[in-house]
């Protein structure tokens, strides 16, 4: 049973009504049922439909129903096609282009008056996105998606007809590859009682697994790009519903609203409407006798950080919904959790412990979908007007002086009032109201009217990648077709502008400005409350983009950028015959060097700063001696990559390092590690050859036979709190033979001696994040700077930095830091730091506050500690990188540490 005693009688009536068939619903004839398509009803125990079946079924339904159109929205990373079902009344489907244009006009708001917006809202239809399958081992959502589509195509009751008339529903499966993998793995066992998917051999998205829900402001993956295009460039839904699991123990489902904090950049209407929709969801379940829903303090989910599917919508004036439900095709048990047996504001109707069937979770999901669609139907015009109003608010704020109040500004306000008498008496007493304008509206701290990205920065191709990420999420970007001047500063033609007077201003601010996460402690003096995800992630800072904030109105010869773009073509400059010099400062220079090395061409790093052709090249510039073959490679690559090569009459003076094609072993383990997957994707983008290597191969030794460099990312070492999501590994006999070689763990007893021997013989090892404890395992003299006298990690109320951006100083004369600026921002997520003394410090934490975006407790403990180290171990090189230098393919500024480590170690050891 679903329900508590308090609701038992009402729920029983509902159940009896359903059992008797309820008021007769005249289903449209000729619609294939799931039972007919799959041989099973959706929600049957021990059954999961895979994506091949879902796709075929959706195509069948599209041919049978006049309520549906099926749209191919793009490819997946494994090459499947991702489909979206558009469901509405036949009359609405006949006018889809018109309703999509109305949704676009209202969402973008530019040039739309309030009167025109009212007329458009009266004519338009609410657009609601409902998905399933993002996290493929959360198997309820994709199965419920099938049931929901069939439900909307076959029912003909008054509510269904009203929803179809008022709403355009977009049903999307957002991880087709994952559904195929998980469902096939579960169904592979003929014995239903032995079916499981806990022993999956690899990540359920080709590269990044669970992190596919952390890619939404970067759009690195094809699936993310597809969905963002639908959200912010084609259909502009007012509500996005992202189904997940699993619900908190002792409950059935977590639903909005969420706990604090919420982000200060987006419009308050987002949160107000989110609470309304959340209330409708809870009310619907309870009214149907479906109890056990919780909210706010019932789980850790918040609305602070950008980058998840539902959270990026808040920065686009859209209501993003997340639910987390229980359920499994193998029947399960709801446990008895004492605290969840007493009703409270955040758990209004507890559920008794009981056996739970898969179909019950499907039923709950269907009811929640109906709650959202019913709300959208009843509030159609208001949803449409509100998305226009929020967009219009953003435009107006971007055209006038405005301020974003953050915790640091409140701290400044309190400091300014300290020691001064209160104004007023009794309950009306407060600090001097004049401080509001003086502190909170300090003219020097007003929000930017826009941002200028100069074309003459050292790594413009990476800046273009940043701008493409904005464009993929619907942000308007402009390009100057002539030189111009703003606020007394001159900018060259080709510079880019991102204005703040646009509907998606909240997203613009969030991508350019630091996040200021509030201090969030369990109680005064107590431990910090862990955030749901990152607290500081400013993308422009992560990518090292150079930009200027413009505080006043400005204009110039700016033209809109219509779509994602390539960087302006590079070229070969000069006519010298000796060879070519290329700056190391552009990340894409690694692509160029890899292409040349694969073609058998010589590539060198010039160790000292070099002056040539009237320019000064920072240490590490690439020198490519001229040959008949490499001119063509350079011409093609420079044009494609936006990197210039300078043809010199003679080779640069000074010492060089000769690069060699490197054989990279990227360590992973059974089940897959997300950080390793992200790094795999990065290596493909930057054209490094690599081989995934598993613990059994490491344990076998003789590693130099196959590898020049081994890379250990966060999570590949056991018992370190990494990001593996793996769990206990299966027995070899229980999995197909092709995956048995992936089993095993990196161990001190068997693996470490082989790594040490590899280093002693001249191999290189790159260790990132917690995997830097490899240093201890191979006997390198490195001391953890973030432990107390007892050898244990510092307590959390003394030192705690979760997912934030910190400043490091860089010695860019060292090969490990070639091409980097003298300071940069790195992503620190409870990362290690190293006491001074061991090895050469390529990067370290300087004096003063190092927090640049996010939240930090005890950041003074980092002062002077090492962030990136270069150590000699025997004839080899051990590179320790405490920060997440390849964080989710976002931290382009620190990619150079990783890429230099791949090329530098083999180069230096080859010359020994």
CSV table of N, CA and C in Angstrom, one decimal, residues 674-774:
chain,number,residue,atom,x,y,z
A,674,UNK,N,34.4,9.1,-13.7
A,674,UNK,CA,34.0,10.3,-14.5
A,674,UNK,C,35.1,11.2,-14.8
A,675,UNK,N,36.0,11.5,-13.8
A,675,UNK,CA,37.1,12.3,-14.1
A,675,UNK,C,38.0,11.8,-15.2
A,676,UNK,N,38.2,10.5,-15.2
A,676,UNK,CA,39.0,9.8,-16.3
A,676,UNK,C,38.2,9.9,-17.6
A,677,UNK,N,36.9,9.8,-17.6
A,677,UNK,CA,36.1,10.0,-18.8
A,677,UNK,C,36.2,11.4,-19.4
A,678,UNK,N,36.1,12.4,-18.5
A,678,UNK,CA,36.3,13.8,-19.0
A,678,UNK,C,37.7,14.0,-19.6
A,679,UNK,N,38.7,13.4,-19.0
A,679,UNK,CA,40.1,13.5,-19.5
A,679,UNK,C,40.2,12.8,-20.8
A,680,UNK,N,39.5,11.7,-20.9
A,680,UNK,CA,39.5,11.0,-22.2
A,680,UNK,C,39.0,11.9,-23.3
A,681,UNK,N,37.8,12.5,-23.0
A,681,UNK,CA,37.2,13.4,-24.0
A,681,UNK,C,38.2,14.6,-24.3
A,682,UNK,N,38.8,15.1,-23.3
A,682,UNK,CA,39.7,16.2,-23.6
A,682,UNK,C,40.9,15.8,-24.5
A,683,UNK,N,41.4,14.6,-24.2
A,683,UNK,CA,42.6,14.2,-25.0
A,683,UNK,C,42.1,14.0,-26.5
A,684,UNK,N,40.9,13.6,-26.7
A,684,UNK,CA,40.4,13.5,-28.1
A,684,UNK,C,40.3,14.8,-28.7
A,685,UNK,N,39.8,15.8,-28.0
A,685,UNK,CA,39.6,17.2,-28.5
A,685,UNK,C,41.0,17.8,-28.9
A,686,UNK,N,42.0,17.5,-28.1
A,686,UNK,CA,43.3,18.1,-28.3
A,686,UNK,C,44.3,17.1,-29.0
A,687,UNK,N,43.7,16.0,-29.5
A,687,UNK,CA,44.4,15.1,-30.4
A,687,UNK,C,45.6,14.5,-29.8
A,688,UNK,N,45.6,14.1,-28.5
A,688,UNK,CA,46.6,13.3,-27.9
A,688,UNK,C,46.2,11.8,-28.1
A,689,UNK,N,47.1,11.0,-28.5
A,689,UNK,CA,46.9,9.5,-28.5
A,689,UNK,C,46.9,9.0,-27.1
A,690,UNK,N,46.0,8.1,-26.8
A,690,UNK,CA,46.0,7.6,-25.4
A,690,UNK,C,45.4,6.1,-25.5
A,691,UNK,N,45.6,5.4,-24.4
A,691,UNK,CA,45.1,4.1,-24.2
A,691,UNK,C,44.5,4.1,-22.8
A,692,UNK,N,43.3,3.6,-22.7
A,692,UNK,CA,42.8,3.4,-21.3
A,692,UNK,C,43.4,2.2,-20.7
A,693,UNK,N,43.9,2.4,-19.5
A,693,UNK,CA,44.7,1.3,-18.8
A,693,UNK,C,44.0,1.0,-17.5
A,694,UNK,N,43.9,-0.3,-17.2
A,694,UNK,CA,43.2,-0.8,-16.0
A,694,UNK,C,44.2,-1.4,-15.0
A,695,UNK,N,43.8,-1.5,-13.7
A,695,UNK,CA,44.7,-2.0,-12.7
A,695,UNK,C,45.5,-3.3,-13.0
A,696,UNK,N,44.8,-4.2,-13.7
A,696,UNK,CA,45.5,-5.5,-14.0
A,696,UNK,C,46.7,-5.3,-14.8
A,697,UNK,N,46.6,-4.3,-15.8
A,697,UNK,CA,47.7,-4.0,-16.7
A,697,UNK,C,48.8,-3.3,-15.9
A,698,UNK,N,48.5,-2.4,-15.0
A,698,UNK,CA,49.5,-1.8,-14.1
A,698,UNK,C,50.2,-2.8,-13.3
A,699,UNK,N,49.4,-3.7,-12.7
A,699,UNK,CA,50.1,-4.7,-11.8
A,699,UNK,C,51.0,-5.6,-12.6
A,700,UNK,N,50.8,-5.8,-13.9
A,700,UNK,CA,51.6,-6.7,-14.7
A,700,UNK,C,53.0,-6.1,-14.9
A,701,UNK,N,53.2,-4.8,-14.7
A,701,UNK,CA,54.6,-4.2,-14.8
A,701,UNK,C,55.0,-4.1,-16.2
A,702,UNK,N,56.3,-3.8,-16.4
A,702,UNK,CA,57.0,-3.5,-17.7
A,702,UNK,C,56.2,-2.4,-18.4
A,703,UNK,N,55.8,-1.4,-17.7
A,703,UNK,CA,54.9,-0.3,-18.2
A,703,UNK,C,55.6,0.5,-19.3
A,704,UNK,N,56.9,0.7,-19.3
A,704,UNK,CA,57.5,1.4,-20.3
A,704,UNK,C,57.4,0.8,-21.7
A,705,UNK,N,57.1,-0.4,-21.7
A,705,UNK,CA,56.9,-1.1,-23.0
A,705,UNK,C,55.8,-0.5,-23.8
A,706,UNK,N,54.7,0.0,-23.1
A,706,UNK,CA,53.5,0.5,-23.7
A,706,UNK,C,53.3,2.0,-23.5
A,707,UNK,N,53.9,2.6,-22.5
A,707,UNK,CA,53.5,4.0,-22.1
A,707,UNK,C,54.7,4.8,-21.8
A,708,UNK,N,54.6,6.1,-22.2
A,708,UNK,CA,55.5,7.1,-21.8
A,708,UNK,C,55.0,7.9,-20.5
A,709,UNK,N,53.7,8.0,-20.5
A,709,UNK,CA,53.1,8.8,-19.4
A,709,UNK,C,51.9,8.0,-18.9
A,710,UNK,N,51.7,8.0,-17.6
A,710,UNK,CA,50.5,7.5,-17.0
A,710,UNK,C,49.7,8.7,-16.3
A,711,UNK,N,48.4,8.7,-16.4
A,711,UNK,CA,47.6,9.8,-15.9
A,711,UNK,C,46.6,9.1,-14.9
A,712,UNK,N,46.7,9.6,-13.6
A,712,UNK,CA,45.8,9.2,-12.6
A,712,UNK,C,44.9,10.4,-12.2
A,713,UNK,N,43.6,10.3,-12.5
A,713,UNK,CA,42.7,11.4,-12.1
A,713,UNK,C,42.0,11.1,-10.8
A,714,UNK,N,41.3,12.1,-10.3
A,714,UNK,CA,40.5,11.9,-9.0
A,714,UNK,C,39.5,10.7,-9.2
A,715,UNK,N,39.6,9.8,-8.2
A,715,UNK,CA,38.7,8.7,-8.2
A,715,UNK,C,39.2,7.4,-8.6
A,716,UNK,N,40.4,7.3,-9.2
A,716,UNK,CA,40.9,6.0,-9.7
A,716,UNK,C,41.6,5.3,-8.6
A,717,UNK,N,42.0,5.9,-7.5
A,717,UNK,CA,42.5,5.2,-6.3
A,717,UNK,C,41.4,5.0,-5.4
A,718,UNK,N,41.4,3.8,-4.8
A,718,UNK,CA,40.3,3.5,-3.9
A,718,UNK,C,40.4,4.2,-2.5
A,719,UNK,N,39.2,4.3,-1.8
A,719,UNK,CA,39.2,4.8,-0.5
A,719,UNK,C,39.7,6.2,-0.4
A,720,UNK,N,39.3,7.0,-1.3
A,720,UNK,CA,39.8,8.4,-1.2
A,720,UNK,C,38.7,9.4,-1.4
A,721,UNK,N,37.5,9.0,-1.4
A,721,UNK,CA,36.4,9.9,-1.5
A,721,UNK,C,36.3,10.5,-2.9
A,722,UNK,N,36.8,9.8,-3.9
A,722,UNK,CA,36.8,10.3,-5.2
A,722,UNK,C,35.4,10.2,-5.9
A,723,UNK,N,35.3,10.4,-7.2
A,723,UNK,CA,34.1,10.5,-7.9
A,723,UNK,C,33.7,9.2,-8.7
A,724,UNK,N,34.1,8.0,-8.2
A,724,UNK,CA,33.9,6.8,-9.0
A,724,UNK,C,32.5,6.4,-9.1
A,725,UNK,N,31.7,6.6,-8.1
A,725,UNK,CA,30.3,6.1,-8.1
A,725,UNK,C,30.3,4.6,-8.3
A,726,UNK,N,31.4,3.9,-8.2
A,726,UNK,CA,31.5,2.5,-8.5
A,726,UNK,C,31.0,1.6,-7.4
A,727,UNK,N,31.4,1.4,-6.3
A,727,UNK,CA,31.0,0.4,-5.4
A,727,UNK,C,31.7,-0.9,-5.6
A,728,UNK,N,31.2,-1.9,-5.0
A,728,UNK,CA,31.9,-3.2,-5.0
A,728,UNK,C,31.9,-3.8,-6.4
A,729,UNK,N,33.0,-4.4,-6.8
A,729,UNK,CA,33.1,-4.9,-8.1
A,729,UNK,C,32.5,-6.3,-8.2
A,730,UNK,N,32.0,-6.7,-9.3
A,730,UNK,CA,31.4,-8.1,-9.4
A,730,UNK,C,32.5,-9.2,-9.5
A,731,UNK,N,32.1,-10.4,-9.3
A,731,UNK,CA,33.0,-11.5,-9.6
A,731,UNK,C,33.2,-11.7,-11.1
A,732,UNK,N,34.4,-12.1,-11.4
A,732,UNK,CA,34.7,-12.2,-12.8
A,732,UNK,C,33.7,-13.2,-13.6
A,733,UNK,N,33.3,-14.2,-12.9
A,733,UNK,CA,32.4,-15.2,-13.6
A,733,UNK,C,31.0,-14.7,-13.8
A,734,UNK,N,30.7,-13.5,-13.2
A,734,UNK,CA,29.3,-13.0,-13.3
A,734,UNK,C,29.2,-12.0,-14.4
A,735,UNK,N,30.3,-11.7,-15.1
A,735,UNK,CA,30.2,-10.7,-16.2
A,735,UNK,C,30.8,-11.3,-17.4
A,736,UNK,N,30.5,-10.7,-18.6
A,736,UNK,CA,31.0,-11.2,-19.8
A,736,UNK,C,32.6,-11.1,-19.9
A,737,UNK,N,33.2,-12.0,-20.6
A,737,UNK,CA,34.6,-12.2,-20.6
A,737,UNK,C,35.3,-10.9,-21.1
A,738,UNK,N,34.7,-10.1,-22.0
A,738,UNK,CA,35.3,-8.9,-22.5
A,738,UNK,C,35.6,-7.9,-21.5
A,739,UNK,N,34.9,-7.9,-20.3
A,739,UNK,CA,35.1,-6.9,-19.3
A,739,UNK,C,35.9,-7.4,-18.1
A,740,UNK,N,36.3,-8.6,-18.1
A,740,UNK,CA,37.0,-9.1,-16.9
A,740,UNK,C,38.4,-8.5,-16.7
A,741,UNK,N,39.0,-8.1,-17.8
A,741,UNK,CA,40.3,-7.5,-17.7
A,741,UNK,C,40.2,-6.1,-17.1
A,742,UNK,N,39.0,-5.5,-16.9
A,742,UNK,CA,38.9,-4.2,-16.3
A,742,UNK,C,38.8,-4.3,-14.8
A,743,UNK,N,38.6,-5.4,-14.2
A,743,UNK,CA,38.5,-5.6,-12.8
A,743,UNK,C,39.8,-5.3,-12.1
A,744,UNK,N,39.6,-5.0,-10.8
A,744,UNK,CA,40.8,-4.7,-10.0
A,744,UNK,C,40.9,-3.3,-9.5
A,745,UNK,N,41.8,-3.1,-8.5
A,745,UNK,CA,42.0,-1.7,-7.9
A,745,UNK,C,43.5,-1.4,-7.9
A,746,UNK,N,43.8,-0.2,-7.9
A,746,UNK,CA,45.2,0.3,-7.7
A,746,UNK,C,45.5,0.1,-6.2
A,747,UNK,N,46.5,-0.8,-5.9
A,747,UNK,CA,46.8,-1.1,-4.6
A,747,UNK,C,48.3,-0.7,-4.2
A,748,UNK,N,48.5,-0.5,-2.9
A,748,UNK,CA,49.9,-0.2,-2.5
A,748,UNK,C,50.8,-1.4,-2.6
A,749,UNK,N,50.2,-2.6,-2.4
A,749,UNK,CA,51.0,-3.8,-2.4
A,749,UNK,C,51.4,-4.2,-3.8
A,750,UNK,N,50.5,-4.2,-4.8
A,750,UNK,CA,50.8,-4.7,-6.1
A,750,UNK,C,51.1,-3.7,-7.2
A,751,UNK,N,50.3,-2.6,-7.1
A,751,UNK,CA,50.5,-1.6,-8.2
A,751,UNK,C,51.6,-0.6,-7.9
A,752,UNK,N,51.7,-0.1,-6.7
A,752,UNK,CA,52.7,1.0,-6.4
A,752,UNK,C,54.1,0.6,-6.8
A,753,UNK,N,54.5,-0.6,-6.5
A,753,UNK,CA,55.9,-1.0,-6.9
A,753,UNK,C,56.1,-0.9,-8.4
A,754,UNK,N,55.1,-1.2,-9.2
A,754,UNK,CA,55.2,-1.1,-10.7
A,754,UNK,C,55.2,0.4,-11.1
A,755,UNK,N,54.5,1.2,-10.5
A,755,UNK,CA,54.5,2.6,-10.8
A,755,UNK,C,55.9,3.2,-10.4
A,756,UNK,N,56.4,2.8,-9.3
A,756,UNK,CA,57.7,3.3,-8.8
A,756,UNK,C,58.8,2.9,-9.8
A,757,UNK,N,58.7,1.6,-10.3
A,757,UNK,CA,59.7,1.1,-11.2
A,757,UNK,C,59.6,1.9,-12.6
A,758,UNK,N,58.4,2.2,-13.0
A,758,UNK,CA,58.2,3.0,-14.2
A,758,UNK,C,58.8,4.3,-14.1
A,759,UNK,N,58.6,5.0,-12.9
A,759,UNK,CA,59.2,6.3,-12.7
A,759,UNK,C,60.7,6.2,-12.7
A,760,UNK,N,61.3,5.2,-11.9
A,760,UNK,CA,62.7,5.1,-11.8
A,760,UNK,C,63.4,4.9,-13.1
A,761,UNK,N,62.7,4.2,-14.0
A,761,UNK,CA,63.2,3.9,-15.4
A,761,UNK,C,63.1,5.1,-16.4
A,762,UNK,N,62.4,6.2,-16.0
A,762,UNK,CA,62.3,7.3,-16.9
A,762,UNK,C,60.9,7.6,-17.3
A,763,UNK,N,59.9,6.9,-16.8
A,763,UNK,CA,58.5,7.2,-17.1
A,763,UNK,C,58.0,8.5,-16.4
A,764,UNK,N,56.9,9.0,-16.9
A,764,UNK,CA,56.3,10.1,-16.3
A,764,UNK,C,54.9,9.8,-15.8
A,765,UNK,N,54.5,10.4,-14.6
A,765,UNK,CA,53.2,10.1,-14.0
A,765,UNK,C,52.6,11.5,-13.7
A,766,UNK,N,51.4,11.7,-14.2
A,766,UNK,CA,50.6,12.9,-13.8
A,766,UNK,C,49.5,12.4,-12.8
A,767,UNK,N,49.5,13.0,-11.7
A,767,UNK,CA,48.5,12.6,-10.7
A,767,UNK,C,47.7,13.9,-10.3
A,768,UNK,N,46.3,13.8,-10.3
A,768,UNK,CA,45.5,14.9,-10.1
A,768,UNK,C,44.6,14.7,-8.9
A,769,UNK,N,44.4,15.8,-8.1
A,769,UNK,CA,43.5,15.7,-7.0
A,769,UNK,C,43.9,14.7,-6.0
A,770,UNK,N,43.0,13.9,-5.4
A,770,UNK,CA,43.4,13.0,-4.4
A,770,UNK,C,44.3,11.9,-4.8
A,771,UNK,N,44.4,11.7,-6.2
A,771,UNK,CA,45.3,10.7,-6.7
A,771,UNK,C,46.8,11.1,-6.5
A,772,UNK,N,47.0,12.3,-6.0
A,772,UNK,CA,48.4,12.8,-5.7
A,772,UNK,C,49.0,12.0,-4.6
A,773,UNK,N,48.2,11.3,-3.8
A,773,UNK,CA,48.7,10.5,-2.8
A,773,UNK,C,49.6,9.3,-3.3
A,774,UNK,N,49.6,9.2,-4.6
A,774,UNK,CA,50.6,8.3,-5.3
A,774,UNK,C,52.0,8.6,-4.8
